Structure formats: C-alpha cells, structure tokens
Tab-separated table of C-alpha atoms in Angstrom:
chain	number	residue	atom	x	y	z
Y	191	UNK	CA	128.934	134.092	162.491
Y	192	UNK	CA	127.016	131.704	164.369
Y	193	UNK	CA	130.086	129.677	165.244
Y	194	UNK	CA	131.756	133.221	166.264
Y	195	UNK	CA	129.120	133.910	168.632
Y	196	UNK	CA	128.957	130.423	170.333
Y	197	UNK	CA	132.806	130.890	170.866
Y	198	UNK	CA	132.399	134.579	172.294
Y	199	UNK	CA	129.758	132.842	174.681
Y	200	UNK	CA	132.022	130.015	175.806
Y	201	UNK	CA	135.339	131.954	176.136
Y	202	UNK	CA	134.176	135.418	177.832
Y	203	UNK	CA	130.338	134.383	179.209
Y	204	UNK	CA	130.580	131.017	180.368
Y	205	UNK	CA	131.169	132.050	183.973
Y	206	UNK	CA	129.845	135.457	184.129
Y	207	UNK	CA	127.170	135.820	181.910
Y	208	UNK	CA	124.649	135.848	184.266
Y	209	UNK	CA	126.658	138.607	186.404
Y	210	UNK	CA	127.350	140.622	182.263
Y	211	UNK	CA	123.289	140.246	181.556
Y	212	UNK	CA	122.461	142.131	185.031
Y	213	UNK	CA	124.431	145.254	184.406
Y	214	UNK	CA	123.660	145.108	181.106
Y	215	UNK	CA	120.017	145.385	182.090
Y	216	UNK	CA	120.419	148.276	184.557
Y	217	UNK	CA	121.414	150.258	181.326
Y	218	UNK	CA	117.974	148.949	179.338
Y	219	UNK	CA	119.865	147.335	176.502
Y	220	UNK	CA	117.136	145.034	174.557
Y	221	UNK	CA	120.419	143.867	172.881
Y	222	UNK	CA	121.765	142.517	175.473
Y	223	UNK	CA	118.753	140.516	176.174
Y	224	UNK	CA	118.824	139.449	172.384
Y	225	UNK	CA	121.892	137.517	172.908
Y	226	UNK	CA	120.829	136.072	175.772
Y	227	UNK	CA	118.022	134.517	174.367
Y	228	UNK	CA	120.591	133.270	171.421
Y	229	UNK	CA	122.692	132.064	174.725
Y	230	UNK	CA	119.669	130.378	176.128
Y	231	UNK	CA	118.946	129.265	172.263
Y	232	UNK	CA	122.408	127.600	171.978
Y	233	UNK	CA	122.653	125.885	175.471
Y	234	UNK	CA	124.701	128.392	176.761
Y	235	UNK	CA	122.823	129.969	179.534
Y	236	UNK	CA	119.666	128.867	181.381
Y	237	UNK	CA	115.868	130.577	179.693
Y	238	UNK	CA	114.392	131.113	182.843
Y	239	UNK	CA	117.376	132.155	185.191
Y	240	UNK	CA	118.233	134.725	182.055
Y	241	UNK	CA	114.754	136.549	182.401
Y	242	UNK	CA	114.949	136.228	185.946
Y	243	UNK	CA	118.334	137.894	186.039
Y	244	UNK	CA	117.494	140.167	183.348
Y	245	UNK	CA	114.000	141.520	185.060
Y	246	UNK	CA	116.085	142.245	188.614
Y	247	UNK	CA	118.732	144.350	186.297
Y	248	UNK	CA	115.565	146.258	184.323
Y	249	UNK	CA	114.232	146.477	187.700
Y	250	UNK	CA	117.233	148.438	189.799
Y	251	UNK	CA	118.097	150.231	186.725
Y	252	UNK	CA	114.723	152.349	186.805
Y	253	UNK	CA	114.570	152.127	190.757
Y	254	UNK	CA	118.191	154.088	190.362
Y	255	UNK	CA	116.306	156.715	187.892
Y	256	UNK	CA	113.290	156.513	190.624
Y	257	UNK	CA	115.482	157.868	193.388
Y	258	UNK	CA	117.400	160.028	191.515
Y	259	UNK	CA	114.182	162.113	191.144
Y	260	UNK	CA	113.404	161.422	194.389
Y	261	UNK	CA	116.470	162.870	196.309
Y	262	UNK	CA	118.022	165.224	193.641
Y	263	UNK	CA	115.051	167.323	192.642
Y	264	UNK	CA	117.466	170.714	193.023
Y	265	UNK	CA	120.162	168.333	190.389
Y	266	UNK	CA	117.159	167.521	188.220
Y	267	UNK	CA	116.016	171.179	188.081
Y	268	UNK	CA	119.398	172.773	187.477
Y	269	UNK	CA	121.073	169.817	184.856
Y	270	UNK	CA	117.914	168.337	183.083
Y	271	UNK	CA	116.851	171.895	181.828
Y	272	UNK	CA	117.007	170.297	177.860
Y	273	UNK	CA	114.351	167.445	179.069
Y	274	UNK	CA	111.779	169.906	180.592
Y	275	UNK	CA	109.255	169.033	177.641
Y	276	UNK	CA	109.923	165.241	178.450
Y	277	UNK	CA	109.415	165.215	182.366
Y	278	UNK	CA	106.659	168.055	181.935
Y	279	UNK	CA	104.819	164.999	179.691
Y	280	UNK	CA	105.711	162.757	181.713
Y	281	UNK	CA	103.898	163.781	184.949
Y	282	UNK	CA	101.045	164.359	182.491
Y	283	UNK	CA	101.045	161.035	181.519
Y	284	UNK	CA	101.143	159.971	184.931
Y	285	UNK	CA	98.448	162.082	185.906
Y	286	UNK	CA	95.841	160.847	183.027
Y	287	UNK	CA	96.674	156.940	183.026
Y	288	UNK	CA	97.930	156.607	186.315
Y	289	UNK	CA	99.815	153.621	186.954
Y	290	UNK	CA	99.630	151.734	183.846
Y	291	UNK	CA	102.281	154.470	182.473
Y	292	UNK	CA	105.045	152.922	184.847
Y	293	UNK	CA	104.090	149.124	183.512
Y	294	UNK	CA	104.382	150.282	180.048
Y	295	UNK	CA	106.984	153.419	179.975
Y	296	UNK	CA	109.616	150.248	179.040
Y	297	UNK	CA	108.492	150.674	175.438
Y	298	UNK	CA	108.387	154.495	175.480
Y	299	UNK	CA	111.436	154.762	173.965
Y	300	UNK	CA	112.699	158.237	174.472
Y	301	UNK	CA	110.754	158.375	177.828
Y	302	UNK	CA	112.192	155.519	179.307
Y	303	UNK	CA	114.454	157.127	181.541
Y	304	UNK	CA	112.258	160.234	181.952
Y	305	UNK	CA	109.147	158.622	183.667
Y	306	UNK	CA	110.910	157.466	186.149
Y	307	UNK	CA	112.964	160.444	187.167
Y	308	UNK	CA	109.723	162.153	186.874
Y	309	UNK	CA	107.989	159.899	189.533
Y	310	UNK	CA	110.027	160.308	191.182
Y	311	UNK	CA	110.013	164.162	191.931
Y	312	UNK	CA	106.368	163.701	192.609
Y	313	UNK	CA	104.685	162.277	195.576
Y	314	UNK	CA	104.038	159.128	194.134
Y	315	UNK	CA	104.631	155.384	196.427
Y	316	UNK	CA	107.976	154.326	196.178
Y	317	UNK	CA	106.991	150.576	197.372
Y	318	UNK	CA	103.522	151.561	194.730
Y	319	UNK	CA	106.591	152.310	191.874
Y	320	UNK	CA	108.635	148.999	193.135
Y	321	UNK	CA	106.314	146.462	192.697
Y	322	UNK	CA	104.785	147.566	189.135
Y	323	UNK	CA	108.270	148.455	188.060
Y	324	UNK	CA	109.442	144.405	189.081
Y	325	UNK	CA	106.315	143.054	187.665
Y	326	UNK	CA	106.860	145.324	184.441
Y	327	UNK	CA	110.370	144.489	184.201
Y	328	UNK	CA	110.000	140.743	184.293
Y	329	UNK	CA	107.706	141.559	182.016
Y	330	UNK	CA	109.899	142.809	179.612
Y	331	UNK	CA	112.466	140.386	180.112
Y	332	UNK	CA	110.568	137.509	179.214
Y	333	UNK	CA	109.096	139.059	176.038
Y	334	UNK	CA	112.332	140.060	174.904
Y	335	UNK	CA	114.190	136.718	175.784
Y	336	UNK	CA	111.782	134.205	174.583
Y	337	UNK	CA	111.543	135.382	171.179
Y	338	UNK	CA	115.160	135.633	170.599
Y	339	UNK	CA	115.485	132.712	172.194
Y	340	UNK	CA	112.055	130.790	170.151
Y	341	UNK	CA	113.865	132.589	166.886
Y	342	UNK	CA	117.672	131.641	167.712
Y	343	UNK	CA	118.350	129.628	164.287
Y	344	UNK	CA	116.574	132.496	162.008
Y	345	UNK	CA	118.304	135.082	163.972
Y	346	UNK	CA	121.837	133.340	163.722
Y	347	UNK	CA	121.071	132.691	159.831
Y	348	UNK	CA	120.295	136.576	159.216
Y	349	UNK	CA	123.324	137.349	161.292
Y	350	UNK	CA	125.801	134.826	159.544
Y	351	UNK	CA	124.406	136.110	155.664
Y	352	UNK	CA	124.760	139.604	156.816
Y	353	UNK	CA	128.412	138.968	157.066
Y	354	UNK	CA	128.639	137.691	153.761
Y	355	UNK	CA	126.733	140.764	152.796
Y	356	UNK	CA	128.087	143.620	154.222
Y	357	UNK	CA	127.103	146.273	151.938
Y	358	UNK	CA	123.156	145.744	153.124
Y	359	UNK	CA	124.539	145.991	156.916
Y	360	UNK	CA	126.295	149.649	155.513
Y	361	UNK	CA	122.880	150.479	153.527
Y	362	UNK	CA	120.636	149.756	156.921
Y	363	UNK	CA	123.114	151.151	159.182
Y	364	UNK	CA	122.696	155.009	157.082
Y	365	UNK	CA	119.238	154.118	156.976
Y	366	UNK	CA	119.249	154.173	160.878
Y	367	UNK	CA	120.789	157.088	161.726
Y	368	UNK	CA	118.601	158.543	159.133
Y	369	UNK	CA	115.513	157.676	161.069
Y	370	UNK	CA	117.015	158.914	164.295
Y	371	UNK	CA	117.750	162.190	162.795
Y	372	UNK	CA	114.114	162.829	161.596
Y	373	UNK	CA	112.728	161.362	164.467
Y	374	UNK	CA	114.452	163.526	167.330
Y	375	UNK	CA	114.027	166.575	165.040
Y	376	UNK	CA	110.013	165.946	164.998
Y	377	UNK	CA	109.718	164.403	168.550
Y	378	UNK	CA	110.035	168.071	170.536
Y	379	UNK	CA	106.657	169.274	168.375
Y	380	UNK	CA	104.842	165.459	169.172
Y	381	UNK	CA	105.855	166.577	172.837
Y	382	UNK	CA	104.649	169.876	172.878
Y	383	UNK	CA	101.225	168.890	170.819
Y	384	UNK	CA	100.911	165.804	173.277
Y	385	UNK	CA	101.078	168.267	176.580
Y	386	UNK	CA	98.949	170.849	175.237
Y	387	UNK	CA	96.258	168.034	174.098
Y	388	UNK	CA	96.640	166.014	177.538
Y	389	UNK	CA	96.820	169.362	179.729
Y	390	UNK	CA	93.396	170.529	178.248
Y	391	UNK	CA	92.093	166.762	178.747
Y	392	UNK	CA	92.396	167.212	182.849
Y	393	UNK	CA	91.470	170.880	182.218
Y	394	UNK	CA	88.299	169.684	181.074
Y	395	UNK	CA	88.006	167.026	183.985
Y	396	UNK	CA	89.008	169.337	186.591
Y	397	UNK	CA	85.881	171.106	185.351
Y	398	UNK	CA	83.615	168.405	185.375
C-alpha cells in the first residue's frame, strides 16, 4: 500500500499536487489534506507550502458559500427550503457567540457549509468574515496536515494491513454508514432543541 501510494504521488501529483490540494480544499475534504501530509511525510510535497496552499483553498471555498448568501438570498430562500432548521441555528449561533462561530464552524460538521451561507444573508462584514475565515482556515490546515504528516509511518502501516485485511475495511465501512444513518435521523430534533434553548437564551438577554 505504502509503495502504491508513493507511486500514485510521483506519477499523477508530482507536478500538480499543489494545484489538486487547492481545489480539493475549496470542497473541505480533510482527506485530501490527509494525504498531503503523507505527501509531505514521504518527501513528496513541501509541509509548509501544503498548509499554505491548503488554508487559501479552505479559505475561497467558504468565501464562495459567503457570497452565495450574500447575493442569492431570493436562491437561498426558494432552493434551501430542507436546511431552514440549519441556517435558522446558524444565525442563532452567530448571534450568541459572535465571531468565534466563523473560527470554529470548520469542525461543525453538518454546519460547515450552512454558517457561511447564513452570514452571509445577514449584515455581517464581509472583510470582518475574510480575515477570521483565512486565519481559521490556516488554522485548519495546519492541524490537519501536521498530524498526518507527524503520523505518516503509522498511518501508511494501518493502511498497508488493512489491505491484507479487507474484511475489517467491509466491517468499518457498514459500521459507517450505520452511524450516518442514526446520526442524520437524530440531528433535525438536536437542531430544533438547540434553537428553542438558544432562542430563549437571547430572549432572556433581550430582557435584561
């Protein structure tokens, strides 16, 4: 496996990796950054230039979601109907933790294109938005990249006795889709608890 990877790295990624690691940022992948801190772990790509690149891809990818709320609030109204609850909670969220929620939405998973969109249809600073959202993004890149890349030779180990064990990668692969079964079928009640609790919270300010 590990000699499969190094291979895929020098044949396909060698020139455009870089270039590969930026899109694949705009579209949030943590997997992509996983194998570019095995790149980085190999000798393949540069640490530092990979979370660099990787941050400015994190970075446009919510600033596209940003504006998107921005100048398509009629779109968002009409096409989003299904994510009311989400973009409800998130301008909640946004309300009660102000901007903390955009340096840490990254790890919302569920949310993470939702905030955004959602600052985006309010009133919020787009330069205010910009410059957590590059700070956060970085951030997140660097996280992401130096452990993979700190835990290259255990990662490349599980990976290579996986393959000599597929039935576990079968047995964790049901036991995935399992989880994201039961967890989109009780994340509309969290949402709906978490608005109600959070909308009395600045209820009970407002009062104050």
């Amino acid at each position: 496996m590990e000699e499969h990877i190094i291979s895929l790295w020098d044949t396909y990624v060698a020139d455009w990796g870089y270039l590969i690691l930026f899109f694949w940022s705009i579209l949030e992948g943590e997997l992509g950054l996983i194998f570019a801190g095995i790149a980085a772990h190999t000798g393949h790509m540069n640490v530092f230039l990979a979370i660099f690149v990787a941050g400015l891809g994190g970075f446009v990818g919510d600033q596209i979601y940003f504006y998107i709320g921005r100048f398509n609030k009629g779109y968002i109204q009409k096409h989003l109907k299904k994510q009311r609850r989400k973009l409800a909670l998130a301008h909640l969220l946004l309300q009660k933790h102000g901007w903390p929620i955009i340096f840490i939405q990254r790890y919302m998973y569920g949310m993470r294109t939702i905030i955004p969109i959602s600052i985006g249809l309010t009133r919020y600073s787009a330069l205010k938005f910009a410059l957590i959202n590059l700070i956060s993004a970085w951030v997140w890149a660097g996280v992401t990249i130096l452990l993979a890349w700190f835990l290259g030779e255990e990662i490349l180990h599980i990976l290579s006795w996986l393959k000599h064990h597929p039935y576990i990668f079968v047995i964790l692969a049901i036991a995935f889709l399992g989880f994201v079964v039961w967890y989109f079928n009780s994340h509309t009640k969290k949402i709906d608890k978490k608005i109600q609790k959070i909308q009395s919270q600045l209820e009970i300010k407002k009062e104050k």
